[in-house]
CSV table of C-alpha atoms and ligand atoms in Angstrom, one decimal:
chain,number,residue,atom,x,y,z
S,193,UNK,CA,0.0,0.0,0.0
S,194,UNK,CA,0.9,3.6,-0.5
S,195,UNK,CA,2.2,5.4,2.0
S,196,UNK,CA,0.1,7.2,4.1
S,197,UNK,CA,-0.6,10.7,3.6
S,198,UNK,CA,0.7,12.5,6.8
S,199,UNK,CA,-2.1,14.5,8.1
S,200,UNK,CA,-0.2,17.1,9.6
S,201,UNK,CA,1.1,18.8,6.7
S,202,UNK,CA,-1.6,20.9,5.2
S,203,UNK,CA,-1.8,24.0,2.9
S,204,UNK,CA,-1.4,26.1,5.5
S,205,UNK,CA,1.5,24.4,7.0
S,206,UNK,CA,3.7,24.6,3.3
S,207,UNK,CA,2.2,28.4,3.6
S,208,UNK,CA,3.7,28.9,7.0
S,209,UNK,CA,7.0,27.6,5.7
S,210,UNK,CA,7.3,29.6,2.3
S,211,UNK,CA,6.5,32.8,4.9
S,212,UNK,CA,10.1,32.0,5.6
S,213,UNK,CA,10.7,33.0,2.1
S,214,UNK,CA,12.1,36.6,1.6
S,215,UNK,CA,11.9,38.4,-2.2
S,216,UNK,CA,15.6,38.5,-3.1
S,217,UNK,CA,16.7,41.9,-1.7
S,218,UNK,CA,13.6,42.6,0.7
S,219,UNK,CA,12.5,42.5,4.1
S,220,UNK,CA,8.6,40.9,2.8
S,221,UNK,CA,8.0,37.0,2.3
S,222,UNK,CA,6.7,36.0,-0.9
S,223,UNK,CA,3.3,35.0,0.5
S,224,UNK,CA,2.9,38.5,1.4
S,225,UNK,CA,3.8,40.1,-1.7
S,226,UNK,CA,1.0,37.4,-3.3
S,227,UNK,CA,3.7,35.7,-5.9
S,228,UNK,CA,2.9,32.2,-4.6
S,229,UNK,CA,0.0,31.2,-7.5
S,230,UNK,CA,-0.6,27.2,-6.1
S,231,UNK,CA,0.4,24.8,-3.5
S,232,UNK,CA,-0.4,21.1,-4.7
S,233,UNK,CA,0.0,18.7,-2.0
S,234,UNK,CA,0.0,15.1,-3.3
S,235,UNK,CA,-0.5,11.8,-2.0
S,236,UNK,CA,2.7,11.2,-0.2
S,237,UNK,CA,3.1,14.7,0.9
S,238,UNK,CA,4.9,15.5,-2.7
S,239,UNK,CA,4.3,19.3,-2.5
S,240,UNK,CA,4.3,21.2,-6.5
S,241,UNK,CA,4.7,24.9,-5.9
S,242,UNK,CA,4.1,27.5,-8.2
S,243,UNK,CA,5.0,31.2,-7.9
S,244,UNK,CA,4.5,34.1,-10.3
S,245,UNK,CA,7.0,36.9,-9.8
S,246,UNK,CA,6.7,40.4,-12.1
S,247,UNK,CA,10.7,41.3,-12.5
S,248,UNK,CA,13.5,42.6,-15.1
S,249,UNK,CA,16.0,41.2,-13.1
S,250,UNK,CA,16.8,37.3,-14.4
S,251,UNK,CA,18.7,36.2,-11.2
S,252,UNK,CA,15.4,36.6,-9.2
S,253,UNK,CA,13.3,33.2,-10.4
S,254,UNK,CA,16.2,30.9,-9.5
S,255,UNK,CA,17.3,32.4,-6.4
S,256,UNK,CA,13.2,32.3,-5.4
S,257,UNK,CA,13.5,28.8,-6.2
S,258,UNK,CA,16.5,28.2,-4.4
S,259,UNK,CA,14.7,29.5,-1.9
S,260,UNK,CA,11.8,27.9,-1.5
S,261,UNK,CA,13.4,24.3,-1.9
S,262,UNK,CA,15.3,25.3,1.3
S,263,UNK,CA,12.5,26.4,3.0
S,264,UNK,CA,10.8,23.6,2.1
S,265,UNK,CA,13.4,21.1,2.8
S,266,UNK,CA,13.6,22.4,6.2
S,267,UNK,CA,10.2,21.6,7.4
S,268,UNK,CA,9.4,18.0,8.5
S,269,UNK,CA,6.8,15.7,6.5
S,270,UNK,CA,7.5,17.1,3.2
S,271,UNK,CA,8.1,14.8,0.0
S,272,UNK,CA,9.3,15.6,-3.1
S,273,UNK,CA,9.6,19.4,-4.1
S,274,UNK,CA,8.5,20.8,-7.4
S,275,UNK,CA,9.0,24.6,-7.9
S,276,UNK,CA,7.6,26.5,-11.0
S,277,UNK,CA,8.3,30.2,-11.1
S,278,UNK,CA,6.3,31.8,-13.8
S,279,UNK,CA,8.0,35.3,-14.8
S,280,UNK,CA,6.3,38.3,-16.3
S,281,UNK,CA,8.2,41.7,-17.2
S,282,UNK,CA,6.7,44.6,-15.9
S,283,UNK,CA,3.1,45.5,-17.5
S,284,UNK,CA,3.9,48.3,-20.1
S,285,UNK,CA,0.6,50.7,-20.5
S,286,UNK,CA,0.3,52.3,-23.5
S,287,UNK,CA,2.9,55.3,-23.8
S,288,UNK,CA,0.6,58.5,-23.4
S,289,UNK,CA,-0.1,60.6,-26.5
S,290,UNK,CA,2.6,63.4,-27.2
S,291,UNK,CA,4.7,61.4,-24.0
S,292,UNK,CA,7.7,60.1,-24.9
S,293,UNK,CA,7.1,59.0,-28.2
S,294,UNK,CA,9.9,60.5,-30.3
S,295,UNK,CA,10.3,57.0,-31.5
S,296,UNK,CA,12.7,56.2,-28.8
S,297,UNK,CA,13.2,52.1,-28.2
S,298,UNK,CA,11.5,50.2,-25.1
S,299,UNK,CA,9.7,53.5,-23.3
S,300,UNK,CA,9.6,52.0,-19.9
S,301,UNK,CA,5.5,51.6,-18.3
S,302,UNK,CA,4.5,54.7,-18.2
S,303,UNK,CA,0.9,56.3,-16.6
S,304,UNK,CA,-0.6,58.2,-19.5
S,305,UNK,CA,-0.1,61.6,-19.6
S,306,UNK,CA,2.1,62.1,-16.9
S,307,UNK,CA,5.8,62.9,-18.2
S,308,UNK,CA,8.1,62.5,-14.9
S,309,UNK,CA,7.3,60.0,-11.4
S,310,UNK,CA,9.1,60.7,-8.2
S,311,UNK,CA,8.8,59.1,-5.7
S,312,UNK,CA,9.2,60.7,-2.1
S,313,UNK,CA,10.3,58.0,0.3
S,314,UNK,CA,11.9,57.3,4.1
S,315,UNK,CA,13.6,54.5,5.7
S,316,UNK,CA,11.3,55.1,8.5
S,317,UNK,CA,8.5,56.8,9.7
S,318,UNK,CA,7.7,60.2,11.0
S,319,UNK,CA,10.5,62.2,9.3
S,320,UNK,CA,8.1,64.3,7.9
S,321,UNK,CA,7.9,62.4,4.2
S,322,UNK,CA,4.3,63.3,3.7
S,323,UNK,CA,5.0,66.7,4.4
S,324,UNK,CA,7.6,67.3,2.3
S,325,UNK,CA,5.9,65.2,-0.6
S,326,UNK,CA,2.7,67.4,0.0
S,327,UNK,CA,4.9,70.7,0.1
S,328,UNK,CA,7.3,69.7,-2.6
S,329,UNK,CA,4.4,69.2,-4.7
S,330,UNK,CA,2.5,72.4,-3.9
S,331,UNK,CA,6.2,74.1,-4.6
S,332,UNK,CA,6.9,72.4,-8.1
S,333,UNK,CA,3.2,74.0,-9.1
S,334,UNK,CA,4.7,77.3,-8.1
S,335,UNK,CA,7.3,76.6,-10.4
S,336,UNK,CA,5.3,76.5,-13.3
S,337,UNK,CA,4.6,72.7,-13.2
S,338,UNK,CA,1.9,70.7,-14.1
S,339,UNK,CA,1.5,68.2,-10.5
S,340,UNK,CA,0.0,65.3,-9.4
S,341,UNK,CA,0.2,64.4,-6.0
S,342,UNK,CA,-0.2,60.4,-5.6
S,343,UNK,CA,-0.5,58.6,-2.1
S,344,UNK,CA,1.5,55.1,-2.3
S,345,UNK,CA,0.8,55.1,1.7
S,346,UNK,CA,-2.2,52.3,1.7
S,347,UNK,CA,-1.1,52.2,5.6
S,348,UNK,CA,-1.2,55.7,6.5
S,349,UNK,CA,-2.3,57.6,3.7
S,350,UNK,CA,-2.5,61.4,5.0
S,351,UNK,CA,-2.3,63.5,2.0
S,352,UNK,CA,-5.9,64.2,1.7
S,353,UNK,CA,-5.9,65.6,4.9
S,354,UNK,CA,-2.5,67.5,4.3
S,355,UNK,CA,-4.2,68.6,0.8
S,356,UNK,CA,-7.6,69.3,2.6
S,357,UNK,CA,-8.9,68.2,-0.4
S,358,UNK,CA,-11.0,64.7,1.2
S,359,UNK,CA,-13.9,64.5,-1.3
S,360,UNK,CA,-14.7,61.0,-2.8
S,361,UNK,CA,-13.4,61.2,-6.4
S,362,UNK,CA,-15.8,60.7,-9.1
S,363,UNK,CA,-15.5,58.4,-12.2
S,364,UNK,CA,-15.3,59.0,-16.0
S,365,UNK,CA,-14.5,56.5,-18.5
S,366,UNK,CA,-14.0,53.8,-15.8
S,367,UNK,CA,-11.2,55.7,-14.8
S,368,UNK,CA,-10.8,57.7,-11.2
S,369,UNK,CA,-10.6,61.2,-11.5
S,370,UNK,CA,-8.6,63.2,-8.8
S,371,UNK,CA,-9.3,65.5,-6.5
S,372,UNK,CA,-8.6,69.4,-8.1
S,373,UNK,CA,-7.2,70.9,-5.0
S,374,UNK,CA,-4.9,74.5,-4.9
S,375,UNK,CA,-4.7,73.3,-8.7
S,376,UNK,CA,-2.7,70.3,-8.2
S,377,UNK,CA,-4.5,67.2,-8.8
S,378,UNK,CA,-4.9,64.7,-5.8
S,379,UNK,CA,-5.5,61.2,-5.7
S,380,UNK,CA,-5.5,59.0,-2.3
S,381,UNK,CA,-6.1,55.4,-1.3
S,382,UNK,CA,-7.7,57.1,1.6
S,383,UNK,CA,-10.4,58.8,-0.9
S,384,UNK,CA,-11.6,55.2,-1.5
S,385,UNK,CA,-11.9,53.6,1.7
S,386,UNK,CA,-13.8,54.5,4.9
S,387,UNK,CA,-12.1,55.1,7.8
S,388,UNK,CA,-12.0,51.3,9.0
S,389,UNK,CA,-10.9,49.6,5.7
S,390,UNK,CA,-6.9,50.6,5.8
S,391,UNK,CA,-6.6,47.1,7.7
S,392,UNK,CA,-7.3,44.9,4.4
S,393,UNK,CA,-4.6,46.0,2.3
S,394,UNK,CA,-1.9,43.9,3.5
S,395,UNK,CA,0.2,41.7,1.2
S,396,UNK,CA,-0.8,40.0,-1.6
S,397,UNK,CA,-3.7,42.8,-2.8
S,398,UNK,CA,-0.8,45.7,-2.3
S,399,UNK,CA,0.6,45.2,-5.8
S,400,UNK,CA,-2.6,44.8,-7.0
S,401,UNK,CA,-4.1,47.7,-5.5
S,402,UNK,CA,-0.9,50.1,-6.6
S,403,UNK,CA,-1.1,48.8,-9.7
S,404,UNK,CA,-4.9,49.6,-10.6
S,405,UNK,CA,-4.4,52.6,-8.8
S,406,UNK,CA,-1.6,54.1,-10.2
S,407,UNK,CA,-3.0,53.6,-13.7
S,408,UNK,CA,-6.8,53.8,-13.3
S,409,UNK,CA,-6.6,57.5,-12.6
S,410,UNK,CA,-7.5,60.3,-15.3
S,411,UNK,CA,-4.3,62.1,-14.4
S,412,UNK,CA,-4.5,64.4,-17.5
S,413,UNK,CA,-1.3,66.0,-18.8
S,414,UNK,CA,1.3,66.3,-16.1
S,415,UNK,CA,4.3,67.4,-15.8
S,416,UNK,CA,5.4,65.8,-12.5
S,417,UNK,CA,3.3,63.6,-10.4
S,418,UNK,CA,5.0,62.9,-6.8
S,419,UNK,CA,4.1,60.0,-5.2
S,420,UNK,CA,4.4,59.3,-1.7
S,421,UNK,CA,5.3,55.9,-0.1
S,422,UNK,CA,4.6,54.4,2.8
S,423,UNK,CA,8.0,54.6,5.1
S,424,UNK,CA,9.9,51.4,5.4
S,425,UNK,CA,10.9,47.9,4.2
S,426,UNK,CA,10.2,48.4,0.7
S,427,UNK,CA,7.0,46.5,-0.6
S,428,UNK,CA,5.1,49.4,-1.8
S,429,UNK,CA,8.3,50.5,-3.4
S,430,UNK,CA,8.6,47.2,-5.1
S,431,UNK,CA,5.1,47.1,-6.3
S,432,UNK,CA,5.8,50.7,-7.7
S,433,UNK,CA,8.9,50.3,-9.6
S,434,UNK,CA,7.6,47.0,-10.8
S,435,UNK,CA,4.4,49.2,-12.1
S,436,UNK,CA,5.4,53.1,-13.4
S,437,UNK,CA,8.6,53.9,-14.2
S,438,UNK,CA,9.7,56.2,-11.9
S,439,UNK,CA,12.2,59.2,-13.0
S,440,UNK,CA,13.4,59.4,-9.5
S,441,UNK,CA,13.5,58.9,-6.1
S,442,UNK,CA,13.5,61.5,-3.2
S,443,UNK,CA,15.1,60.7,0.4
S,444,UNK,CA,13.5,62.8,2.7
S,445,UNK,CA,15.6,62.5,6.4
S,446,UNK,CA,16.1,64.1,9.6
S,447,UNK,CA,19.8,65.3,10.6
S,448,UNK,CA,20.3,62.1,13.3
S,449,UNK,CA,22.7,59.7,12.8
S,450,UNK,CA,19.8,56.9,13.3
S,451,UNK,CA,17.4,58.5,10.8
S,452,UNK,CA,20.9,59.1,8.2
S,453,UNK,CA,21.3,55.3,8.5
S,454,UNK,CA,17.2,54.2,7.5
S,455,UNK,CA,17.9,56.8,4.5
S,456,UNK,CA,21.3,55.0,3.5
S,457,UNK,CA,18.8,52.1,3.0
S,458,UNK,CA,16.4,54.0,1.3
S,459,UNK,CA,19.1,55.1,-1.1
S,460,UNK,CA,20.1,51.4,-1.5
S,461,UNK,CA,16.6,50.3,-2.1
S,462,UNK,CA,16.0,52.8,-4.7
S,463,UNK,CA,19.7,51.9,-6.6
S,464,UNK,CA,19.0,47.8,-6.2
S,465,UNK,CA,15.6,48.4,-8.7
S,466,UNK,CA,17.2,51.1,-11.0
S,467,UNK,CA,15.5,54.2,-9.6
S,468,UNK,CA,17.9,57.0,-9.9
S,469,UNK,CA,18.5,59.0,-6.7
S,470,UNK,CA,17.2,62.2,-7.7
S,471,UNK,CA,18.7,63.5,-4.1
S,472,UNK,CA,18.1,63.7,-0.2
S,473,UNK,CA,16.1,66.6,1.7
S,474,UNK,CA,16.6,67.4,5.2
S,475,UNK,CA,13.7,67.8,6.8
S,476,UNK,CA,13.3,69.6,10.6
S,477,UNK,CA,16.7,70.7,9.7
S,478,UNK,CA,16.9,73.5,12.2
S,479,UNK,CA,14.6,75.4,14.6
S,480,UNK,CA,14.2,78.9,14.6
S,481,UNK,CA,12.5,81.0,17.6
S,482,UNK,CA,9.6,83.0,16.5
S,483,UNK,CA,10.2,85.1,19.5
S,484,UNK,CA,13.8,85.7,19.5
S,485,UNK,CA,14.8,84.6,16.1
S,486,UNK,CA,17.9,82.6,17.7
S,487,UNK,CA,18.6,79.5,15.5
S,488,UNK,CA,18.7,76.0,17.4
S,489,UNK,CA,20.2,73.2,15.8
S,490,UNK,CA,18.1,70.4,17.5
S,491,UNK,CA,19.4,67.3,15.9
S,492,UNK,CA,22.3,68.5,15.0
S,493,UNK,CA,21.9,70.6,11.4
S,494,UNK,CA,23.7,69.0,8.3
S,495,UNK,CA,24.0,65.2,8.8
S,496,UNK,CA,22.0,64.8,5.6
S,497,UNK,CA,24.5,66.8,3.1
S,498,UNK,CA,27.2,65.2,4.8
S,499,UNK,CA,25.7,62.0,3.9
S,500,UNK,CA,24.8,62.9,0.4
S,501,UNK,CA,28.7,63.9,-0.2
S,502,UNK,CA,29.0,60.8,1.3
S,503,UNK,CA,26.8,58.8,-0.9
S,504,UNK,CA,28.0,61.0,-3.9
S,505,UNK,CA,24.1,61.7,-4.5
S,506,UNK,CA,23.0,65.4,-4.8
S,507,UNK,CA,21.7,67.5,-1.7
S,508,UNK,CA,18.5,68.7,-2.1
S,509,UNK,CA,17.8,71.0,0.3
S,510,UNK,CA,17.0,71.9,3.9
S,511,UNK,CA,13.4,72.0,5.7
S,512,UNK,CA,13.4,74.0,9.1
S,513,UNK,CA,11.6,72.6,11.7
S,514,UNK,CA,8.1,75.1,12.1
S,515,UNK,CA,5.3,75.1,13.8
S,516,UNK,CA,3.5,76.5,10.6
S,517,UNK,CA,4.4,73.5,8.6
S,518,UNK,CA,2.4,71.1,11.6
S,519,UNK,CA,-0.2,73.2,11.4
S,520,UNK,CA,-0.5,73.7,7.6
S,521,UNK,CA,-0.8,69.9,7.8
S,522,UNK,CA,-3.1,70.0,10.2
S,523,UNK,CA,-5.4,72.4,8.3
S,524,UNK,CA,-5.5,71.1,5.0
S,525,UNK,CA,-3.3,73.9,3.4
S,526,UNK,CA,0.6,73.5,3.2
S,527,UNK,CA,2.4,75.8,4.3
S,528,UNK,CA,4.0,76.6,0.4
S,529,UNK,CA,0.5,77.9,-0.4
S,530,UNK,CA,-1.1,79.4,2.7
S,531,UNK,CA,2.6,81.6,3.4
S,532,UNK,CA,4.0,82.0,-0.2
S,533,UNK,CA,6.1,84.3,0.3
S,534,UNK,CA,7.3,83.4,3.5
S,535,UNK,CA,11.0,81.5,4.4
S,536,UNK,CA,9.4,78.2,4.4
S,537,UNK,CA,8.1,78.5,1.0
S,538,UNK,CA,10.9,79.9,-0.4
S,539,UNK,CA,12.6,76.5,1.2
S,540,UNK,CA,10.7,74.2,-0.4
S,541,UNK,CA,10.5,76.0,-3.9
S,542,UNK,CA,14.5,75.7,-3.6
S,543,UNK,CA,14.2,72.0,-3.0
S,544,UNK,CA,11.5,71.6,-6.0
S,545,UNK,CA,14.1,74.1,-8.3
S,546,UNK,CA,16.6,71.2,-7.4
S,547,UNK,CA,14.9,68.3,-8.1
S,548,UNK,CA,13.3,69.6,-11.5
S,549,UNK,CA,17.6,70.2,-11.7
S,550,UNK,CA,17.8,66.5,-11.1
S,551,UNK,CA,15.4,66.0,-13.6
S,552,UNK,CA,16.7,67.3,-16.7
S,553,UNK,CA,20.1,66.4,-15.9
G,876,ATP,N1,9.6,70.6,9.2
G,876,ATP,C1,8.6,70.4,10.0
G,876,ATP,N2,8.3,71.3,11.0
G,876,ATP,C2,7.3,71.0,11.9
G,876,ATP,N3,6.5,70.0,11.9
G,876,ATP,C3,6.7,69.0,10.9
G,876,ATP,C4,7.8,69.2,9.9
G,876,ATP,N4,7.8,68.1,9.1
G,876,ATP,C5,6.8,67.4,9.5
G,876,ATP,N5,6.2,67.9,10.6
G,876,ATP,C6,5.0,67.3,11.4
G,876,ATP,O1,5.5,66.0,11.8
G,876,ATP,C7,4.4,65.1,11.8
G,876,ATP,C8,4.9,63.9,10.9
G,876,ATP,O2,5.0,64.3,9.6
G,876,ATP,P1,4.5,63.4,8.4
G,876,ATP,O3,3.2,62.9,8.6
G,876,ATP,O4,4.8,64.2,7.2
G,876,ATP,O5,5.6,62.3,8.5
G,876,ATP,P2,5.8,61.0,7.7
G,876,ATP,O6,7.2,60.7,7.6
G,876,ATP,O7,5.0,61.0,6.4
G,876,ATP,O8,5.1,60.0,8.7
G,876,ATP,P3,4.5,58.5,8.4
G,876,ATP,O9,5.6,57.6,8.6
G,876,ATP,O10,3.4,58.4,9.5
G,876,ATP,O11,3.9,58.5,7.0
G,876,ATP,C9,3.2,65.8,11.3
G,876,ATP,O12,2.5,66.3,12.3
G,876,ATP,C10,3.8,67.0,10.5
G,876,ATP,O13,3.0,68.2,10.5
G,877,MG,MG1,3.3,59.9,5.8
């Protein structure tokens, strides 16, 4: 007779195991990131694994499989291993009219209409990322730009309320149209959902949901659209570079040593997928008393240009640390458009000159 199947090794149990199982170059397991298609367990506990994995970069499938065998090999009760992975490149939408198309070979995916994606990111939370991406945004439509404003952050999406623009976006042509807010366009995760429903997107519908989201939206002609990502370990990054092509990436840091080390791996997850570091921003750079005008260095001003020399990636910029930028947040109107002629402003419209610098470069 045929060996027994062992009824301890189930679905789940192969699913536990292959949570063990990192995407090559990232903190997220592969269950997470939705890339395992089928587990087949057969009679004698054979288990045939398939994965389907969206990537440019050919050493990926076989060091997934590699991977997966060990996991797999590692957990008791298991028979023979099968692994399939199934690659796809990146989806490429069609290039936008008058975008692009001088004829140039292999236009990377591209969102129609919009001509440049950066992407405003943070090793960790809190730094102020939002803020900045918000501000930067507001200051590149000073400068003349057409702008998007785009928030990756399915976790803790707060540009709406940054934007005070929070109205449910309508629909035309099956497509989501943005918010029109201080004339920049906004479009939100958050504009979708009600307040309770942030706790289903986790793992496998993240790609999904960036990726209908990113293209589903009637951005119109742009000239910049600036995204901003959820701080952190890099899956929303992933499912973005795997989705738009973005022109560049912006670090935005505070002056610590601990916050310069998250953006050193920021910078590192932007170079490992081919996003050019467009630069670094310091953000809460340096205080300065509205009573007695005294400046106060309170983490310790310039770690972040030190780091770019460092790096040999270009310095941005420097935010001071305000109350009016909180509050600006706060009330739905950053600080770039409610004081336009004040310091701040002028801050962030140097930061926004530099990255459209960045740009062209
Ligand atoms: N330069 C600044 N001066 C004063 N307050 C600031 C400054 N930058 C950001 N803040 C405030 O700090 C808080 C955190 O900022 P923000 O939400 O932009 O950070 P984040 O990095 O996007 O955080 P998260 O990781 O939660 O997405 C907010 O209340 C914001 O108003
Ligand atoms: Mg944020």
């Amino acid at each position: 007779m045929p060996e027994t199947t062992n009824p301890s090794l189930s679905e789940e149990t192969v699913r536990q195991a292959l949570q063990q199982v990192k995407f090559p170059g990232y903190s997220r397991d592969i269950i997470s990131f939705g890339l395992v298609k089928s587990i087949v367990i057969g009679g004698t506990n054979d288990v045939a694994v398939t994965l389907q994995v969206t990537t440019r970069d050919a050493a990926v499938p076989s060091q997934l499989e590699r991977d997966v065998r060990a996991a797999l090999a590692a957990q008791a009760g298991i028979g023979r291993v099968e692994v399939e992975v199934i690659t796809a490149q990146p989806a490429a939408p069609a290039p936008a009219p008058g975008v692009g198309g001088s004829g140039q070979p292999s236009a990377p995916p591209r969102v129609p209409g919009v001509k440049r994606i950066v992407a405003v990111a943070s090793g960790k939370g809190g730094v102020g990322k939002s803020t900045v991406a918000v501000n930067l945004a507001c200051a590149l439509d000073q400068l003349e730009q057409r702008v998007g404003v785009m928030d990756a952050d399915i976790y803790g999406p707060s540009v709406p309320k940054m934007m005070g623009s929070a109205r449910k976006p309508t629909i035309t042509d099956d497509k989501l149209d943005p918010v029109d807010q201080f004339g920049l366009k906004v479009m939100s995760m958050a504009l979708l959902l009600d307040e309770n429903a942030p706790v289903i997107w986790r793992g496998p519908m993240i790609m999904k949901a960036i990726q209908q989201f990113s293209l589903a939206v009637n951005w119109g002609a742009l000239d910049v659209l600036v995204v901003d990502l959820p701080p952190g370990t890099g899956d929303a990054q992933l499912s973005l570079t795997q989705t738009l092509a973005l022109d560049g990436g912006v670090i935005v840091t505070t002056p610590q040593d601990v916050a310069l080390d998250v953006a050193r791996r920021g910078m590192a997850m932007f170079e490992k997928v081919n996003v050019p570091i467009l630069g670094i921003i310091e953000n809460m750079s340096y205080y300065v008393c509205p009573h007695c005008h005294e400046r106060d260095e309170i983490f310790g001003h310039g770690g972040a240009r030190r780091e770019a020399e460092r790096m040999a990636v270009p310095f941005l910029g420097e935010i001071p640390l305000v109350t009016g930028i909180r509050v600006g947040g706060d009330n739905g109107e950053p600080i770039v458009v409610a004081d336009r002629d004040g310091d701040v402003a002028r801050a962030y419209r140097a930061c926004a000159q530099a990255v459209l610098n960045q740009l062209q470069s």
